[in-house]
Short mmCIF file of C-alpha atoms and ligand atoms in Angstrom, two decimals:
data_model
loop_
_atom_site.label_atom_id
_atom_site.label_comp_id
_atom_site.label_asym_id
_atom_site.label_seq_id
_atom_site.Cartn_x
_atom_site.Cartn_y
_atom_site.Cartn_z
CA MET A 1 0.27 -0.18 0.10
CA ALA A 2 2.91 2.06 0.67
CA ARG A 3 4.61 1.87 -2.68
CA GLU A 4 1.10 2.02 -4.13
CA LEU A 5 0.89 5.29 -2.19
CA CYS A 6 4.00 6.74 -3.35
CA ARG A 7 4.21 5.40 -6.85
CA LEU A 8 0.71 7.50 -7.07
CA SER A 9 1.90 10.45 -5.52
CA SER A 10 5.08 11.32 -6.94
CA GLU A 11 2.99 11.23 -10.42
CA LEU A 12 0.74 13.00 -9.91
CA ASN A 13 3.22 15.12 -8.11
CA ARG A 14 0.47 15.99 -4.98
CA GLN A 15 0.22 15.14 -2.07
CA LEU A 16 -1.83 11.56 -0.57
CA GLY A 17 -3.25 10.68 2.19
CA VAL A 18 -5.13 7.91 3.94
CA LEU A 19 -7.12 8.01 6.82
CA VAL A 20 -7.19 3.95 8.75
CA HIS A 21 -10.16 3.17 11.01
CA ARG A 22 -9.11 0.75 13.43
CA SER A 23 -10.41 -2.24 12.32
CA GLY A 24 -8.22 -1.76 9.69
CA LYS A 25 -10.61 -0.01 6.84
CA VAL A 26 -9.29 2.84 4.76
CA GLU A 27 -12.30 5.68 5.53
CA LEU A 28 -10.95 8.51 3.60
CA ILE A 29 -8.83 9.42 0.86
CA VAL A 30 -7.49 12.47 0.16
CA VAL A 31 -5.75 14.37 -2.70
CA GLY A 32 -3.52 16.98 -1.32
CA ASP A 33 -1.59 19.43 -3.49
CA TYR A 34 2.94 19.27 -3.80
CA GLY A 35 2.89 20.59 -0.13
CA GLN A 36 -0.12 20.21 1.47
CA ILE A 37 -3.94 17.96 2.28
CA MET A 38 -6.21 19.52 3.88
CA ILE A 39 -7.70 17.21 5.81
CA PRO A 40 -11.82 18.06 5.23
CA GLN A 41 -14.57 17.87 8.17
CA LEU A 42 -15.11 14.49 9.80
CA GLY A 43 -18.22 14.87 11.17
CA HIS A 44 -20.17 11.79 9.60
CA VAL A 45 -16.77 9.79 9.57
CA ARG A 46 -16.58 7.23 12.23
CA ALA A 47 -15.43 7.59 15.94
CA SER A 48 -13.97 4.98 18.26
CA GLY A 49 -15.82 6.03 21.33
CA GLY A 50 -12.54 6.28 22.74
CA ARG A 51 -10.65 9.55 23.75
CA LEU A 52 -8.57 9.13 20.43
CA ARG A 53 -10.71 9.74 17.25
CA GLY A 54 -10.33 6.02 16.27
CA LEU A 55 -8.44 7.03 12.80
CA ARG A 56 -4.82 7.63 12.09
CA LEU A 57 -3.84 9.89 8.64
CA ILE A 58 -0.66 8.85 6.50
CA HIS A 59 0.05 10.58 3.96
CA THR A 60 3.24 11.26 1.39
CA HIS A 61 5.52 14.25 1.42
CA LEU A 62 7.26 15.02 -1.88
CA ALA A 63 9.67 17.36 -0.82
CA GLY A 64 11.45 14.72 1.97
CA GLU A 65 10.06 17.37 4.57
CA ASP A 66 9.96 16.25 8.11
CA ILE A 67 6.72 16.03 10.05
CA SER A 68 5.13 19.76 9.85
CA ASP A 69 3.55 21.58 12.01
CA GLU A 70 0.41 21.70 10.30
CA ASP A 71 0.13 17.31 10.46
CA LEU A 72 0.97 18.29 14.15
CA MET A 73 -2.10 20.61 14.26
CA ASP A 74 -4.02 17.68 12.54
CA LEU A 75 -2.83 15.19 14.88
CA LEU A 76 -4.05 17.26 17.87
CA PHE A 77 -6.77 19.00 16.83
CA LEU A 78 -8.59 16.02 14.73
CA ARG A 79 -7.11 13.42 18.03
CA LEU A 80 -5.62 11.30 15.37
CA ASP A 81 -4.52 7.67 16.70
CA LEU A 82 -1.33 7.99 14.75
CA LEU A 83 0.31 10.09 12.44
CA SER A 84 2.44 8.69 9.77
CA VAL A 85 4.38 10.35 6.84
CA ILE A 86 5.93 8.85 4.10
CA LYS A 87 8.99 10.59 2.14
CA VAL A 88 8.52 9.60 -1.47
CA GLU A 89 12.24 8.88 -2.85
CA ALA A 90 12.79 10.63 -6.15
CA ASP A 91 12.03 6.78 -8.09
CA GLY A 92 8.67 7.29 -6.24
CA LEU A 93 9.24 4.73 -3.85
CA PRO A 94 9.06 5.27 -0.03
CA GLU A 95 12.28 5.81 1.60
CA LYS A 96 10.93 6.10 5.40
CA MET A 97 7.59 6.73 7.15
CA TYR A 98 7.44 8.91 10.06
CA SER A 99 5.14 8.63 13.09
CA ALA A 100 3.94 10.94 15.73
CA HIS A 101 1.25 10.09 18.38
CA LEU A 102 0.25 11.88 20.78
CA LEU A 103 1.13 12.13 24.81
CA PRO A 104 -1.47 12.69 28.01
CA GLY A 105 0.89 14.80 29.74
CA ALA A 106 3.53 17.84 28.25
CA GLN A 107 7.00 16.48 28.43
CA GLU A 108 9.09 19.39 28.10
CA GLY A 109 6.26 21.57 26.69
CA LYS A 110 5.08 19.44 23.68
CA ASN A 111 2.08 16.69 23.69
CA TRP A 112 3.59 14.58 21.01
CA ALA A 113 5.73 11.94 20.55
CA PHE A 114 7.62 10.68 17.84
CA LEU A 115 8.46 7.00 16.81
CA LYS A 116 11.26 5.69 15.14
CA PRO A 117 11.30 6.35 11.44
CA VAL A 118 11.07 2.87 9.90
CA HIS A 119 10.52 1.07 6.42
CA PRO A 120 6.95 0.63 5.57
CA ALA A 121 8.02 -2.35 4.94
CA ASN A 122 10.08 -3.51 8.24
CA GLN A 123 6.93 -1.97 10.91
CA LEU A 124 7.16 -5.05 13.73
CA ASP A 125 5.44 -3.40 16.27
CA SER A 126 1.65 -3.84 16.60
CA CYS A 127 -0.07 -0.13 15.81
CA GLU A 128 -2.96 -1.93 17.24
CA GLU A 129 -1.00 -2.13 20.79
CA LEU A 130 1.01 0.85 19.99
CA ILE A 131 -2.85 2.73 20.04
CA ALA A 132 -4.64 1.13 22.98
CA ALA A 133 -1.94 1.85 25.35
CA ILE A 134 -1.23 5.38 24.00
CA GLU A 135 -5.61 5.16 24.97
CA GLY A 136 -5.25 3.69 28.12
CA GLU A 137 -2.31 7.15 28.99
CA PHE A 138 -4.90 9.25 28.35
CA ALA A 139 -7.40 7.48 30.41
CA ARG A 140 -5.31 6.81 33.35
CA SER A 141 -4.47 11.04 33.39
CA GLY A 142 -7.90 12.09 33.29
CA LYS A 143 -9.68 11.61 36.40
CA SER A 144 -13.41 10.54 34.71
CA SER A 145 -14.73 7.50 36.25
CA LEU A 146 -17.32 5.45 34.35
CA VAL A 147 -20.09 7.57 37.09
CA ASP A 148 -19.60 10.49 34.96
CA ARG A 149 -20.78 8.96 32.10
CA GLY A 150 -23.69 10.93 30.59
CA GLU A 151 -23.48 14.29 31.40
CA ASP A 152 -22.10 17.56 29.81
CA ARG A 153 -18.44 17.31 30.91
CA ALA A 154 -16.87 21.30 29.86
CA ILE A 155 -13.85 23.01 29.92
CA LEU A 156 -15.23 27.05 30.81
CA ILE A 157 -13.11 30.04 28.31
CA SER A 158 -13.89 33.35 29.23
CA VAL A 159 -11.78 35.46 26.79
CA THR A 160 -12.27 39.08 27.77
CA THR A 161 -11.10 43.03 28.00
CA GLU A 162 -12.25 43.30 31.54
CA GLN A 163 -10.15 44.07 34.54
CA LYS A 164 -9.52 41.32 36.56
CA ARG A 165 -11.44 41.50 39.02
CA GLN A 166 -14.90 41.71 37.61
CA ALA A 167 -13.58 38.73 34.74
CA GLU A 168 -12.66 36.94 37.45
CA GLU A 169 -16.42 37.54 38.71
CA SER A 170 -18.46 37.29 35.52
CA LEU A 171 -16.40 33.35 35.16
CA ALA A 172 -17.71 32.49 38.54
CA GLU A 173 -21.18 33.58 37.56
CA LEU A 174 -20.69 31.31 34.23
CA VAL A 175 -19.40 28.59 36.58
CA GLU A 176 -22.57 28.81 38.70
CA LEU A 177 -24.83 28.68 35.82
CA ALA A 178 -23.33 25.57 34.51
CA ARG A 179 -23.46 24.12 37.56
CA SER A 180 -26.87 25.10 37.63
CA ASP A 181 -27.45 23.33 34.21
CA ASN A 182 -26.24 20.07 35.68
CA ILE A 183 -23.02 20.37 33.33
CA MET A 184 -20.24 18.49 34.86
CA ILE A 185 -17.11 21.59 35.10
CA LEU A 186 -13.71 20.10 34.09
CA ASP A 187 -11.52 22.70 33.86
CA THR A 188 -11.86 26.54 33.67
CA VAL A 189 -9.86 29.27 31.26
CA LEU A 190 -9.44 32.97 31.82
CA GLN A 191 -7.69 34.65 29.17
CA ARG A 192 -7.37 38.50 29.51
CA LYS A 193 -6.48 40.44 25.84
CA ASN A 194 -6.14 44.23 25.76
CA ARG A 195 -8.44 43.99 22.36
CA ALA A 196 -11.03 41.24 21.55
CA ASN A 197 -10.72 40.14 18.11
CA PRO A 198 -13.54 39.68 15.96
CA ARG A 199 -13.20 37.00 13.60
CA LEU A 200 -11.04 34.24 15.91
CA ILE A 201 -12.31 34.80 19.34
CA ILE A 202 -8.76 32.86 20.65
CA GLY A 203 -5.92 32.55 19.31
CA LYS A 204 -4.74 28.95 17.72
CA GLY A 205 -2.24 28.45 20.78
CA LYS A 206 -4.15 29.45 23.66
CA LEU A 207 -6.72 26.87 22.07
CA ALA A 208 -4.46 23.99 20.68
CA ASP A 209 -3.72 23.99 24.70
CA ILE A 210 -7.53 24.44 25.28
CA MET A 211 -7.61 20.89 23.46
CA ILE A 212 -4.94 19.56 25.37
CA ARG A 213 -6.55 19.87 28.20
CA ALA A 214 -9.78 18.38 26.84
CA LEU A 215 -8.30 15.42 25.68
CA GLN A 216 -6.77 14.80 29.33
CA LEU A 217 -10.18 15.62 30.94
CA ASP A 218 -11.85 13.63 28.41
CA ALA A 219 -14.21 16.54 28.42
CA ASN A 220 -16.97 16.66 25.87
CA LEU A 221 -18.25 21.04 25.70
CA LEU A 222 -16.27 24.01 25.26
CA ILE A 223 -18.80 26.64 26.64
CA PHE A 224 -17.55 30.53 25.86
CA ASN A 225 -18.71 33.29 28.71
CA GLN A 226 -18.40 35.52 25.21
CA GLU A 227 -21.70 35.91 22.81
CA LEU A 228 -19.87 33.56 19.82
CA ASN A 229 -21.22 35.12 16.50
CA PRO A 230 -21.28 32.12 13.62
CA SER A 231 -18.14 32.96 12.09
CA GLN A 232 -16.72 32.82 15.50
CA ILE A 233 -18.28 29.00 16.37
CA ARG A 234 -16.67 27.97 13.00
CA SER A 235 -12.97 29.21 13.74
CA ILE A 236 -13.26 26.48 16.76
CA THR A 237 -15.35 23.97 15.23
CA ASN A 238 -13.26 23.67 12.14
CA PHE A 239 -10.59 22.83 14.82
CA SER A 240 -12.03 19.77 16.81
CA ASP A 241 -15.08 18.09 17.22
CA LEU A 242 -15.86 19.53 20.47
CA ARG A 243 -19.67 21.14 21.39
CA VAL A 244 -19.27 24.58 21.66
CA ILE A 245 -21.77 26.62 23.16
CA ASP A 246 -21.93 30.28 24.74
CA ARG A 247 -23.06 31.89 27.71
CA THR A 248 -26.58 32.41 26.02
CA GLN A 249 -27.48 29.10 25.27
CA LEU A 250 -26.22 27.92 28.66
CA ILE A 251 -28.59 30.33 29.88
CA LEU A 252 -31.54 28.92 27.57
CA ASP A 253 -31.05 25.69 28.38
CA ILE A 254 -30.91 25.97 31.87
CA PHE A 255 -34.62 27.54 31.16
CA ALA A 256 -35.59 24.36 29.02
CA HIS A 257 -35.04 22.62 30.74
CA ARG A 258 -36.63 24.77 34.27
CA ALA A 259 -39.81 25.97 32.12
CA MET A 260 -42.88 23.89 33.85
CA SER A 261 -46.13 26.13 33.24
CA ARG A 262 -47.22 25.58 29.72
CA GLU A 263 -46.03 29.53 29.09
CA GLY A 264 -42.87 29.62 30.34
CA LYS A 265 -42.44 26.56 27.99
CA LEU A 266 -43.61 28.69 24.69
CA GLN A 267 -41.76 31.80 26.01
CA VAL A 268 -38.27 29.29 26.52
CA GLU A 269 -38.55 27.94 23.03
CA MET A 270 -39.51 31.18 21.60
CA ALA A 271 -36.03 32.59 22.62
CA GLN A 272 -34.23 29.43 21.84
CA LEU A 273 -35.54 29.84 18.35
CA LYS A 274 -34.76 33.64 17.38
CA TYR A 275 -31.42 32.61 18.77
CA MET A 276 -30.67 29.94 16.30
CA LEU A 277 -32.71 32.02 13.43
CA PRO A 278 -29.99 34.91 12.65
CA ARG A 279 -26.59 31.48 13.06
CA LEU A 280 -28.79 29.65 10.37
CA SER A 281 -27.35 31.22 7.41
CA SER A 282 -23.98 29.81 7.41
CA ARG A 283 -22.72 26.55 5.39
CA ASP A 284 -21.42 24.20 7.49
CA ASP A 285 -22.30 21.87 10.08
CA ALA A 286 -20.65 24.09 13.37
CA LEU A 287 -24.88 24.58 13.63
CA SER A 288 -25.60 20.73 14.71
CA ARG A 289 -23.71 20.96 16.68
CA LEU A 290 -24.36 24.36 18.32
CA THR A 291 -27.89 22.54 18.79
CA GLY A 292 -27.52 18.81 19.05
CA GLY A 293 -30.45 19.00 17.54
CA ILE A 294 -31.53 20.22 14.03
CA GLY A 295 -29.34 18.65 11.10
CA ALA A 296 -28.02 21.66 9.90
CA ARG A 297 -25.84 20.10 7.48
CA GLY A 298 -27.24 18.91 4.46
CA PRO A 299 -26.52 19.30 0.95
CA GLY A 300 -26.20 22.69 0.33
CA GLU A 301 -28.44 25.74 1.19
CA THR A 302 -31.68 23.36 0.62
CA LYS A 303 -31.98 21.71 3.62
CA LEU A 304 -31.04 24.98 5.69
CA GLU A 305 -33.74 26.77 3.31
CA ILE A 306 -36.35 24.60 4.26
CA ASP A 307 -35.23 24.46 8.20
CA ARG A 308 -35.49 28.14 8.37
CA ARG A 309 -38.83 28.44 7.23
CA ARG A 310 -39.71 25.43 9.36
CA ILE A 311 -38.56 27.68 12.19
CA ASN A 312 -40.30 30.78 10.77
CA ASP A 313 -43.56 28.93 10.92
CA ARG A 314 -42.96 27.55 14.48
CA LEU A 315 -42.41 30.89 15.75
CA ALA A 316 -45.43 31.76 14.27
CA ARG A 317 -47.63 29.41 15.62
CA LEU A 318 -45.50 30.25 19.11
CA THR A 319 -46.99 34.03 19.10
CA LYS A 320 -49.86 33.21 18.55
CA GLU A 321 -50.66 30.60 21.81
CA LEU A 322 -48.57 32.80 23.78
CA LYS A 323 -51.20 35.64 23.25
CA GLN A 324 -53.94 32.89 23.83
CA VAL A 325 -51.88 31.96 27.05
CA GLY A 326 -51.49 35.74 28.04
CA ASP A 327 -54.65 36.98 27.59
CA GLU A 328 -56.18 34.11 29.69
CA ARG A 329 -53.67 35.14 32.27
CA TYR A 330 -55.31 38.95 31.66
CA ARG A 331 -58.89 37.75 32.36
CA ARG A 332 -57.11 35.88 36.03
CA ARG A 333 -55.37 38.72 37.28
CA ALA A 334 -58.40 40.99 36.51
CA LYS A 335 -60.45 38.62 38.82
CA ARG A 336 -57.47 39.50 41.36
CA ARG A 337 -57.78 42.77 40.48
CA LYS A 338 -61.50 43.27 41.85
CA LYS A 339 -60.58 42.07 44.41
CA GLU A 340 -58.70 44.83 44.90
CA LEU A 341 -55.88 43.59 47.32
CA PRO A 342 -52.73 45.52 46.82
CA VAL A 343 -49.53 43.79 45.14
CA LEU A 344 -46.46 43.67 46.37
CA SER A 345 -43.75 41.92 44.01
CA LEU A 346 -40.55 40.41 44.71
CA VAL A 347 -38.04 41.25 42.08
CA GLY A 348 -33.82 40.95 42.43
CA TYR A 349 -30.83 38.71 40.90
CA THR A 350 -31.20 35.21 40.30
CA ASN A 351 -30.41 33.21 43.53
CA ALA A 352 -30.77 36.72 46.25
CA GLY A 353 -33.50 34.47 48.47
CA LYS A 354 -36.51 35.32 46.39
CA SER A 355 -38.93 32.57 47.08
CA THR A 356 -37.07 31.78 50.28
CA LEU A 357 -38.16 35.39 51.51
CA LEU A 358 -41.67 34.19 49.64
CA ASN A 359 -41.70 30.85 51.56
CA THR A 360 -40.94 31.90 55.12
CA LEU A 361 -42.99 34.60 54.91
CA THR A 362 -46.28 32.50 53.70
CA ASN A 363 -45.28 29.59 55.25
CA SER A 364 -44.86 27.85 51.47
CA ASP A 365 -42.61 25.70 50.07
CA ILE A 366 -42.29 26.58 46.27
CA ILE A 367 -39.34 25.94 45.09
CA ALA A 368 -36.05 27.62 46.33
CA GLU A 369 -32.39 26.24 46.20
CA ASN A 370 -29.08 27.21 45.38
CA LYS A 371 -29.21 27.28 41.71
CA LEU A 372 -28.99 30.09 39.28
CA PHE A 373 -32.84 30.94 37.31
CA ALA A 374 -34.54 28.44 39.97
CA THR A 375 -37.59 30.27 39.35
CA LEU A 376 -39.58 30.30 36.27
CA ASP A 377 -42.65 30.95 36.44
CA PRO A 378 -44.28 33.33 38.44
CA THR A 379 -46.20 32.43 41.87
CA SER A 380 -48.04 34.73 43.94
CA ARG A 381 -49.13 33.61 47.49
CA ARG A 382 -51.77 35.89 50.03
CA LEU A 383 -49.42 37.56 53.14
CA ARG A 384 -51.19 39.43 55.71
CA PHE A 385 -49.32 41.82 57.37
CA PRO A 386 -49.34 42.24 60.91
CA THR A 387 -52.09 44.96 61.36
CA GLU A 388 -55.38 42.68 59.40
CA MET A 389 -53.82 43.88 55.82
CA GLU A 390 -54.46 41.56 53.25
CA VAL A 391 -51.52 41.69 50.20
CA VAL A 392 -51.10 39.81 47.25
CA ILE A 393 -46.84 38.74 47.39
CA THR A 394 -45.45 37.87 43.99
CA ASP A 395 -42.08 36.11 43.05
CA THR A 396 -40.80 35.50 39.81
CA VAL A 397 -38.13 35.57 37.34
CA GLY A 398 -34.89 36.63 38.60
CA PHE A 399 -32.20 39.02 36.33
CA ILE A 400 -28.59 38.25 35.30
CA ARG A 401 -26.16 40.72 33.78
CA ASN A 402 -26.23 40.68 29.91
CA LEU A 403 -29.87 38.47 29.95
CA PRO A 404 -29.99 37.55 26.08
CA ALA A 405 -31.47 39.82 24.69
CA ASP A 406 -34.24 37.04 23.37
CA LEU A 407 -34.91 35.52 26.55
CA LEU A 408 -35.47 39.21 28.40
CA GLN A 409 -38.03 39.48 25.38
CA ALA A 410 -39.54 36.06 25.94
CA PHE A 411 -40.39 36.78 28.91
CA MET A 412 -41.54 40.84 28.12
CA ALA A 413 -44.94 39.25 29.21
CA THR A 414 -44.37 37.82 32.65
CA LEU A 415 -42.75 40.86 33.36
CA GLU A 416 -44.84 43.05 32.12
CA GLU A 417 -47.39 41.77 35.06
CA LEU A 418 -44.29 43.39 37.37
CA LYS A 419 -46.20 46.53 36.35
CA GLU A 420 -49.58 46.38 38.01
CA ALA A 421 -47.03 45.68 42.02
CA ASP A 422 -48.19 48.18 44.28
CA LEU A 423 -44.69 47.71 46.31
CA LEU A 424 -41.19 46.45 44.83
CA VAL A 425 -39.17 44.57 46.74
CA HIS A 426 -35.50 44.32 45.82
CA VAL A 427 -33.87 41.24 47.18
CA VAL A 428 -30.06 41.67 47.15
CA ASP A 429 -27.77 39.02 48.26
CA VAL A 430 -25.43 41.13 49.85
CA SER A 431 -23.17 38.36 51.08
CA ASN A 432 -22.11 37.88 47.19
CA PRO A 433 -19.11 40.23 46.54
CA GLY A 434 -20.07 41.23 43.66
CA PHE A 435 -24.11 42.52 45.21
CA ARG A 436 -22.88 45.95 43.85
CA GLU A 437 -23.14 45.12 40.27
CA GLN A 438 -25.88 42.71 41.11
CA MET A 439 -27.75 46.01 41.93
CA ALA A 440 -27.03 47.74 39.56
CA VAL A 441 -27.80 45.16 36.76
CA VAL A 442 -31.42 45.03 38.35
CA GLU A 443 -31.89 49.06 38.66
CA GLN A 444 -31.01 49.15 34.95
CA LEU A 445 -33.93 46.03 33.71
CA LEU A 446 -36.65 48.09 35.73
CA HIS A 447 -35.78 50.70 34.32
CA ASP A 448 -35.90 48.97 31.12
CA LEU A 449 -39.35 47.78 31.86
CA GLU A 450 -40.86 50.84 32.60
CA LEU A 451 -40.91 50.38 36.18
CA GLY A 452 -39.50 53.18 37.55
CA THR A 453 -42.02 54.77 38.97
CA ILE A 454 -43.02 52.20 41.56
CA PRO A 455 -41.89 52.94 44.95
CA VAL A 456 -39.05 50.07 45.85
CA LEU A 457 -37.74 48.74 49.00
CA THR A 458 -34.29 47.56 49.15
CA LEU A 459 -33.77 44.50 51.38
CA PHE A 460 -29.75 43.22 51.76
CA ASN A 461 -30.49 39.41 52.16
CA LYS A 462 -28.55 36.61 53.82
CA ILE A 463 -26.75 38.95 56.79
CA ASP A 464 -26.64 35.40 58.21
CA LEU A 465 -23.90 35.05 55.82
CA VAL A 466 -21.79 38.08 56.14
CA GLU A 467 -19.03 38.05 58.71
CA ASP A 468 -18.31 41.43 59.47
CA ARG A 469 -22.23 43.01 59.84
CA ASN A 470 -20.63 46.74 61.32
CA LEU A 471 -19.41 46.95 58.24
CA VAL A 472 -22.67 46.40 55.42
CA TYR A 473 -24.32 48.24 58.28
CA GLN A 474 -22.04 51.09 57.28
CA LEU A 475 -22.15 50.23 53.33
CA VAL A 476 -25.50 50.04 52.92
CA GLY A 477 -27.40 50.33 56.30
CA ASN A 478 -29.48 53.68 55.13
CA GLU A 479 -30.27 52.36 51.78
CA GLY A 480 -32.26 49.87 52.91
CA ILE A 481 -33.33 47.15 55.09
CA MET A 482 -30.92 43.82 56.53
CA VAL A 483 -32.59 40.85 56.75
CA SER A 484 -32.22 36.73 56.48
CA ALA A 485 -34.95 35.03 54.42
CA LEU A 486 -34.37 31.93 56.19
CA GLN A 487 -34.71 33.62 59.80
CA PRO A 488 -38.10 34.91 60.37
CA GLU A 489 -36.93 37.05 63.31
CA THR A 490 -35.75 39.47 61.30
CA LEU A 491 -38.02 39.99 58.84
CA ARG A 492 -40.78 42.11 60.99
CA GLU A 493 -38.69 45.40 60.90
CA PHE A 494 -39.08 45.00 57.29
CA LEU A 495 -43.16 44.09 57.28
CA VAL A 496 -43.48 47.39 59.28
CA GLN A 497 -41.81 49.27 56.34
CA ALA A 498 -43.63 47.80 53.52
CA GLU A 499 -47.04 47.51 55.19
CA GLY A 500 -46.27 51.55 55.94
CA LEU A 501 -45.07 51.66 51.82
CA ILE A 502 -48.24 50.28 50.58
CA GLY A 503 -50.62 51.93 52.66
CA LYS A 504 -48.80 55.17 51.65
CA ALA A 505 -48.87 53.78 47.88
CA LEU A 506 -52.96 53.88 48.12
CA ASP A 507 -53.28 56.57 49.27
CA GLY A 508 -51.73 57.73 46.43
CA LYS A 509 -54.04 55.51 44.00
CA LEU A 510 -57.54 57.28 46.58
CA ARG A 511 -56.51 60.00 45.46
N1 GTP B 601 -27.82 32.05 54.67
C1 GTP B 601 -28.76 31.92 53.77
N2 GTP B 601 -29.04 31.38 52.52
C2 GTP B 601 -30.09 31.82 51.91
C3 GTP B 601 -30.59 32.62 52.55
N3 GTP B 601 -31.98 33.56 51.94
C4 GTP B 601 -31.81 32.93 50.30
N4 GTP B 601 -30.86 31.82 51.14
C5 GTP B 601 -30.06 30.46 49.82
O1 GTP B 601 -29.95 31.44 48.89
C6 GTP B 601 -30.80 30.03 47.54
C7 GTP B 601 -31.40 31.09 46.56
O2 GTP B 601 -32.59 30.74 47.32
P1 GTP B 601 -33.98 31.18 45.96
O3 GTP B 601 -34.77 31.48 46.89
O4 GTP B 601 -34.21 30.14 45.45
O5 GTP B 601 -33.20 32.11 45.33
P2 GTP B 601 -33.64 33.31 44.25
O6 GTP B 601 -34.00 35.10 44.41
O7 GTP B 601 -35.82 33.13 44.02
O8 GTP B 601 -33.65 32.62 42.71
P3 GTP B 601 -33.47 32.43 41.72
O9 GTP B 601 -34.91 31.75 41.67
O10 GTP B 601 -32.91 31.28 41.16
O11 GTP B 601 -33.83 33.29 40.21
C8 GTP B 601 -31.03 28.92 48.09
O12 GTP B 601 -29.86 27.88 49.05
C9 GTP B 601 -32.09 29.40 49.60
O13 GTP B 601 -31.32 28.36 50.79
C10 GTP B 601 -30.33 33.46 53.57
O14 GTP B 601 -30.91 34.68 54.42
N5 GTP B 601 -29.42 33.23 54.22
MG1 MG B 602 -36.81 32.14 43.40
#
């Protein structure tokens, strides 16, 4: 086979390559030019199920050159079992075969090793055994156990021009988001740059490092903290077969898992489709990796066009259904309005403790947990103040910085309800070091939602977790009330003030 490859290669004056499956079958033949060959996307070529691709590449070099950097990049990014170069002599016969394979732990900064060159006819060592041994090394070097299987195993990446502290906080939030979506976090990568590169979100060298990490840790997912445009997705997926998603998609995924009500589900689906639509134009399979669902890879534009039309149809239907559900909700609300109970609405950053507060105040047990976006669907309960005044207290979806616009748009209807509140209670997790920024995000969103005219009472929650309460008191003491939603006895002052403010608001309305 080597002789035949060399003969043809020499006749055509082009490099020739074969991709050989572990079973020995040739999966693909690649014809290059004199100086290089390009390996096409291997999405459809069967893989082995192990750490490595299950394919080895054997190709010819005509100018007597050694294994090149490009060859090593192929080895790395395609996770090839083995990469071999056969140098072709002037008479069209094979000189020797030069091979390289990946290494689990970097040795002297290199993640690959070279084998001793041999004449193709003199290969005495078993390729199969060698590959099995390398796979074994990789499996041992990672911590993955069989139990972990079946879940997403991700490396989180943030490429940013932000200040160090902000960048770290933002990455920490991404970790929380991933955790809330039950994704296993294997590693985080933070790269601060002076200037963002719009085309390549991350340099090739850094990407190579990440691919090595992914190999060692057996990751199957890369999550970027920055929103990726189609060309950026392509620039990464061209190099690797890992799934790549961004923060927006992660949030959408959490929402998709959490949505319980019909309205919530419709809203999330709408947001997902809207996010996907502009990304459908790219004519490669980045999208199928992006969505995992809709098969965007197809014979050219046709399939994408069909998908696009289908999505548009679906969007139109969703809009109609959402309107129906919205009308129903409006009627329900009208009933409530007739009873004329004042409304107190809890707002705040996600995970601030809104649902916990509602539970404590009303002896309920709606879902409250240490996950971002535990609450999606709005909940209302009745609450009786000490002086017998009765109000409706509502809890709704939490806010987050850079809330995806599509999502905000989709949830607009639910958030519109906040307009009927007589008092907004802004719950802040004061134990979070970034609580100031979180407050600013919430305030901005309240402003965007045109809720600026409703009185706001700020609650600094989770005070039980704060070590230096005096310091916090000095910082925010005159901006609101300090409470712990888990300790009912800390809520008295809040109840008194809330009642006073609602009373005032009602007086204002009557006049
Ligand atoms: N120690 C302490 N933990 C709290 C307090 N209030 C809430 N928590 C915890 O904080 C976590 C989040 O609380 P939730 O009530 O779910 O927060 P939320 O604002 O409703 O969050 P989302 O619905 O996810 O937006 C839970 O694990 C609560 O037990 C508090 O005062 N002290
Ligand atoms: Mg909640």
